[in-house]
């Protein structure tokens, strides 16, 4: 009887450990249309987090049979650092850059993101090369890959803790150009009441990923990747993107 009870307790303990290993907290920020809160606020959980990549990752977790909690929080720098530090955490939608490659384990790509320089729609700025942008005041989002893209090339960028601050700076002509995502930037500008933007330079097309803490077991990473691949193959990813 004692042996049976011991084995039962051991099995339950192992089961609980496995359950913990097969659960993740997925952090994100407002980056519409890829990830955003239903209310538009800078904090949301689970069903109150929506967007293309949020919906994709829900489907991935369901197919992989992994318990995933979603938390949208501000600012990006905070959730980025938490994913670096804490086991069991992931971060989306994350551009997979050379600088970040060894900092995380990766699942993706989830979607593609076009990096651009926006000017006001009534601006007479025209660029024939990226280098010509050096003469202008550029606004960017702190600790963002698009901002880092310019910083790495020796550009001066005025960074804001909230990316929507750059919309207002552009409207007030406190900056001349805004480095952002074509999709997300237009969405955000409309939310802030600014309709008229124009792309003056395309910078890069970045694929967006789920970045996982380095201590995430390889088996779990592969399980998520296999689920994503199967959802892409059966057309689910295209159907999700079409909703937005």
CSV table of C-alpha atoms in Angstrom, one decimal:
chain,number,residue,atom,x,y,z
A,1,UNK,CA,0.0,0.0,0.0
A,2,UNK,CA,2.8,2.4,0.9
A,3,UNK,CA,4.6,1.6,-2.4
A,4,UNK,CA,1.4,2.2,-4.4
A,5,UNK,CA,0.8,5.5,-2.6
A,6,UNK,CA,4.4,6.6,-3.2
A,7,UNK,CA,4.2,5.7,-7.0
A,8,UNK,CA,0.9,7.6,-7.2
A,9,UNK,CA,2.4,10.7,-5.6
A,10,UNK,CA,5.5,10.4,-7.9
A,11,UNK,CA,3.3,10.2,-11.0
A,12,UNK,CA,1.3,13.2,-9.9
A,13,UNK,CA,4.4,15.2,-9.2
A,14,UNK,CA,5.9,14.3,-12.6
A,15,UNK,CA,2.6,15.2,-14.3
A,16,UNK,CA,2.6,18.6,-12.6
A,17,UNK,CA,6.2,19.2,-13.7
A,18,UNK,CA,5.4,18.3,-17.2
A,19,UNK,CA,2.3,20.6,-17.2
A,20,UNK,CA,4.5,23.4,-16.0
A,21,UNK,CA,7.0,22.7,-18.8
A,22,UNK,CA,4.3,22.7,-21.4
A,23,UNK,CA,3.0,26.2,-20.5
A,24,UNK,CA,4.2,29.6,-21.6
A,25,UNK,CA,3.5,33.3,-20.9
A,26,UNK,CA,3.6,35.2,-24.3
A,27,UNK,CA,4.3,38.9,-23.9
A,28,UNK,CA,3.5,41.5,-26.5
A,29,UNK,CA,2.8,45.2,-27.1
A,30,UNK,CA,0.4,47.2,-29.3
A,31,UNK,CA,1.7,46.7,-32.8
A,32,UNK,CA,-1.5,46.7,-34.9
A,33,UNK,CA,-2.5,44.9,-37.0
A,34,UNK,CA,-0.1,42.2,-35.7
A,35,UNK,CA,-0.9,42.4,-32.0
A,36,UNK,CA,-3.1,44.9,-30.1
A,37,UNK,CA,-5.5,45.2,-27.2
A,38,UNK,CA,-9.2,45.1,-28.0
A,39,UNK,CA,-9.7,48.3,-26.0
A,40,UNK,CA,-6.6,50.1,-27.4
A,41,UNK,CA,-5.1,50.3,-23.9
A,42,UNK,CA,-1.5,49.4,-23.1
A,43,UNK,CA,-2.5,46.5,-20.9
A,44,UNK,CA,-4.6,43.4,-21.8
A,45,UNK,CA,-4.7,39.7,-21.2
A,46,UNK,CA,-5.7,36.6,-23.2
A,47,UNK,CA,-8.9,37.2,-25.2
A,48,UNK,CA,-8.5,40.9,-24.9
A,49,UNK,CA,-5.3,40.6,-27.0
A,50,UNK,CA,-6.1,40.5,-30.7
A,51,UNK,CA,-4.3,40.8,-34.1
A,52,UNK,CA,-2.9,38.7,-36.8
A,53,UNK,CA,0.0,37.2,-34.9
A,54,UNK,CA,-1.9,36.9,-31.6
A,55,UNK,CA,-4.5,34.8,-33.4
A,56,UNK,CA,-1.8,32.8,-35.2
A,57,UNK,CA,-0.1,32.0,-31.9
A,58,UNK,CA,-3.4,31.0,-30.2
A,59,UNK,CA,-3.9,28.5,-33.0
A,60,UNK,CA,-0.3,27.3,-32.7
A,61,UNK,CA,-0.6,26.7,-29.0
A,62,UNK,CA,-3.9,24.9,-29.4
A,63,UNK,CA,-2.5,22.6,-32.0
A,64,UNK,CA,0.7,22.0,-30.1
A,65,UNK,CA,-1.4,21.4,-26.9
A,66,UNK,CA,0.6,24.0,-25.0
A,67,UNK,CA,-1.1,26.2,-22.4
A,68,UNK,CA,-0.3,29.8,-23.5
A,69,UNK,CA,-1.2,32.9,-21.6
A,70,UNK,CA,-1.0,36.2,-23.5
A,71,UNK,CA,-0.2,39.5,-21.8
A,72,UNK,CA,0.0,42.8,-23.6
A,73,UNK,CA,2.0,45.3,-21.7
A,74,UNK,CA,3.9,48.6,-22.1
A,75,UNK,CA,6.7,49.4,-22.9
A,76,UNK,CA,8.4,47.1,-25.3
A,77,UNK,CA,11.7,47.5,-23.5
A,78,UNK,CA,10.2,46.0,-20.3
A,79,UNK,CA,8.6,42.9,-21.9
A,80,UNK,CA,11.8,42.4,-24.0
A,81,UNK,CA,13.9,42.3,-20.9
A,82,UNK,CA,11.5,40.1,-19.0
A,83,UNK,CA,11.7,37.5,-21.8
A,84,UNK,CA,15.5,37.6,-21.7
A,85,UNK,CA,15.5,37.1,-18.0
A,86,UNK,CA,12.6,34.7,-17.2
A,87,UNK,CA,12.2,31.1,-18.1
A,88,UNK,CA,8.8,30.2,-19.5
A,89,UNK,CA,8.3,33.5,-21.3
A,90,UNK,CA,8.1,34.4,-25.0
A,91,UNK,CA,7.8,37.7,-26.9
A,92,UNK,CA,6.0,38.6,-30.1
A,93,UNK,CA,6.0,40.1,-32.7
A,94,UNK,CA,9.8,40.1,-32.7
A,95,UNK,CA,12.1,40.9,-35.7
A,96,UNK,CA,14.8,38.3,-35.9
A,97,UNK,CA,18.0,40.3,-36.3
A,98,UNK,CA,21.6,39.2,-36.2
A,99,UNK,CA,22.0,41.0,-32.9
A,100,UNK,CA,19.1,39.1,-31.3
A,101,UNK,CA,19.8,35.7,-32.9
A,102,UNK,CA,21.6,34.2,-30.0
A,103,UNK,CA,19.6,35.9,-27.3
A,104,UNK,CA,16.4,33.8,-27.9
A,105,UNK,CA,15.1,30.6,-29.4
A,106,UNK,CA,12.8,31.3,-32.3
A,107,UNK,CA,9.4,30.1,-33.7
A,108,UNK,CA,8.3,31.5,-37.1
A,109,UNK,CA,8.0,33.3,-39.2
A,110,UNK,CA,4.6,34.5,-38.3
A,111,UNK,CA,4.2,37.4,-40.7
A,112,UNK,CA,6.3,40.0,-42.7
A,113,UNK,CA,6.7,43.6,-41.6
A,114,UNK,CA,7.8,46.4,-44.0
A,115,UNK,CA,10.1,49.0,-42.4
A,116,UNK,CA,9.8,52.5,-43.8
A,117,UNK,CA,10.4,56.2,-43.3
A,118,UNK,CA,7.2,58.2,-43.3
A,119,UNK,CA,6.9,61.9,-43.9
A,120,UNK,CA,3.7,64.0,-43.6
A,121,UNK,CA,1.5,63.7,-46.6
A,122,UNK,CA,2.0,67.4,-47.4
A,123,UNK,CA,5.8,67.3,-47.0
A,124,UNK,CA,8.0,68.0,-50.0
A,125,UNK,CA,10.7,65.6,-48.8
A,126,UNK,CA,11.9,63.2,-51.5
A,127,UNK,CA,14.7,60.7,-51.0
A,128,UNK,CA,16.6,59.0,-53.7
A,129,UNK,CA,18.7,57.0,-51.2
A,130,UNK,CA,18.6,56.3,-47.5
A,131,UNK,CA,21.8,58.3,-47.0
A,132,UNK,CA,19.9,61.5,-47.9
A,133,UNK,CA,17.7,61.1,-44.8
A,134,UNK,CA,20.7,62.1,-42.6
A,135,UNK,CA,19.8,65.8,-43.2
A,136,UNK,CA,16.4,65.4,-41.6
A,137,UNK,CA,15.2,65.0,-38.0
A,138,UNK,CA,14.1,61.3,-37.5
A,139,UNK,CA,11.8,60.0,-34.8
A,140,UNK,CA,11.8,56.4,-33.7
A,141,UNK,CA,10.6,54.0,-30.9
A,142,UNK,CA,13.1,53.2,-28.1
A,143,UNK,CA,14.7,49.8,-28.3
A,144,UNK,CA,12.9,48.9,-31.5
A,145,UNK,CA,14.6,47.0,-34.3
A,146,UNK,CA,13.7,49.6,-36.9
A,147,UNK,CA,15.2,52.4,-34.8
A,148,UNK,CA,18.3,50.2,-34.2
A,149,UNK,CA,18.6,49.6,-38.0
A,150,UNK,CA,19.2,53.3,-38.4
A,151,UNK,CA,21.4,53.7,-35.3
A,152,UNK,CA,23.7,50.9,-36.5
A,153,UNK,CA,24.2,52.9,-39.7
A,154,UNK,CA,25.2,56.1,-37.9
A,155,UNK,CA,21.9,57.9,-38.0
A,156,UNK,CA,20.7,60.2,-35.3
A,157,UNK,CA,17.3,59.2,-34.1
A,158,UNK,CA,15.1,60.9,-31.5
A,159,UNK,CA,13.6,58.0,-29.6
A,160,UNK,CA,10.3,58.0,-27.8
A,161,UNK,CA,9.1,55.6,-25.1
A,162,UNK,CA,5.7,55.5,-26.8
A,163,UNK,CA,5.7,55.1,-30.6
A,164,UNK,CA,2.5,57.2,-30.9
A,165,UNK,CA,4.4,60.2,-29.6
A,166,UNK,CA,6.1,60.2,-33.0
A,167,UNK,CA,2.8,60.6,-34.7
A,168,UNK,CA,2.2,63.9,-32.8
A,169,UNK,CA,5.8,65.0,-33.3
A,170,UNK,CA,5.4,64.5,-37.0
A,171,UNK,CA,2.1,66.4,-37.0
A,172,UNK,CA,3.6,69.3,-35.1
A,173,UNK,CA,6.7,69.2,-37.4
A,174,UNK,CA,9.0,68.5,-34.4
A,175,UNK,CA,10.4,65.7,-36.5
A,176,UNK,CA,10.6,65.4,-40.3
A,177,UNK,CA,10.6,61.6,-40.7
A,178,UNK,CA,9.3,58.7,-38.7
A,179,UNK,CA,10.9,55.2,-38.8
A,180,UNK,CA,8.2,52.6,-38.3
A,181,UNK,CA,6.3,49.8,-39.9
A,182,UNK,CA,4.2,50.5,-43.0
A,183,UNK,CA,1.3,48.5,-41.7
A,184,UNK,CA,1.5,49.3,-38.0
A,185,UNK,CA,2.4,53.0,-38.6
A,186,UNK,CA,-0.6,53.7,-40.7
A,187,UNK,CA,-2.9,52.0,-38.3
A,188,UNK,CA,-1.4,53.9,-35.3
A,189,UNK,CA,-1.5,57.2,-37.2
A,190,UNK,CA,-5.3,56.8,-37.9
A,191,UNK,CA,-5.9,56.0,-34.3
A,192,UNK,CA,-4.2,59.3,-33.3
A,193,UNK,CA,-6.2,61.3,-35.9
A,194,UNK,CA,-3.5,61.6,-38.6
A,195,UNK,CA,-4.6,60.3,-42.0
A,196,UNK,CA,-2.1,61.7,-44.4
A,197,UNK,CA,1.3,60.0,-44.5
A,198,UNK,CA,3.6,59.1,-47.3
A,199,UNK,CA,6.5,56.6,-47.6
A,200,UNK,CA,9.7,58.4,-48.6
A,201,UNK,CA,12.0,55.4,-48.2
A,202,UNK,CA,11.6,51.7,-47.8
A,203,UNK,CA,14.2,50.3,-45.5
A,204,UNK,CA,13.7,46.6,-45.1
A,205,UNK,CA,11.2,43.8,-44.9
A,206,UNK,CA,11.5,41.9,-41.6
A,207,UNK,CA,9.9,38.6,-40.8
A,208,UNK,CA,8.2,38.6,-37.4
A,209,UNK,CA,8.7,35.7,-34.9
A,210,UNK,CA,7.9,34.4,-31.5
A,211,UNK,CA,11.1,34.9,-29.4
A,212,UNK,CA,11.4,32.5,-26.5
A,213,UNK,CA,13.7,32.6,-23.5
A,214,UNK,CA,16.9,30.7,-24.1
A,215,UNK,CA,16.1,28.2,-21.4
A,216,UNK,CA,13.0,27.0,-23.3
A,217,UNK,CA,13.4,23.2,-23.9
A,218,UNK,CA,14.3,22.4,-27.6
A,219,UNK,CA,11.5,19.9,-27.7
A,220,UNK,CA,8.9,22.6,-26.8
A,221,UNK,CA,10.3,24.9,-29.4
A,222,UNK,CA,10.1,22.2,-32.1
A,223,UNK,CA,6.6,21.3,-31.0
A,224,UNK,CA,5.5,24.9,-31.6
A,225,UNK,CA,7.4,25.2,-34.9
A,226,UNK,CA,5.8,22.0,-36.2
A,227,UNK,CA,2.3,23.3,-35.2
A,228,UNK,CA,3.0,26.6,-37.0
A,229,UNK,CA,4.3,24.8,-40.1
A,230,UNK,CA,1.2,22.6,-40.3
A,231,UNK,CA,-1.1,25.6,-39.9
A,232,UNK,CA,0.7,27.3,-42.8
A,233,UNK,CA,0.4,24.2,-44.9
A,234,UNK,CA,-3.4,23.8,-44.4
A,235,UNK,CA,-4.2,27.5,-45.1
A,236,UNK,CA,-5.1,28.6,-41.6
A,237,UNK,CA,-2.5,31.4,-41.5
A,238,UNK,CA,-3.8,32.9,-44.7
A,239,UNK,CA,-7.3,32.7,-43.4
A,240,UNK,CA,-6.3,34.5,-40.2
A,241,UNK,CA,-4.5,37.2,-42.1
A,242,UNK,CA,-7.5,37.7,-44.4
A,243,UNK,CA,-9.6,38.6,-41.3
A,244,UNK,CA,-7.5,41.8,-40.8
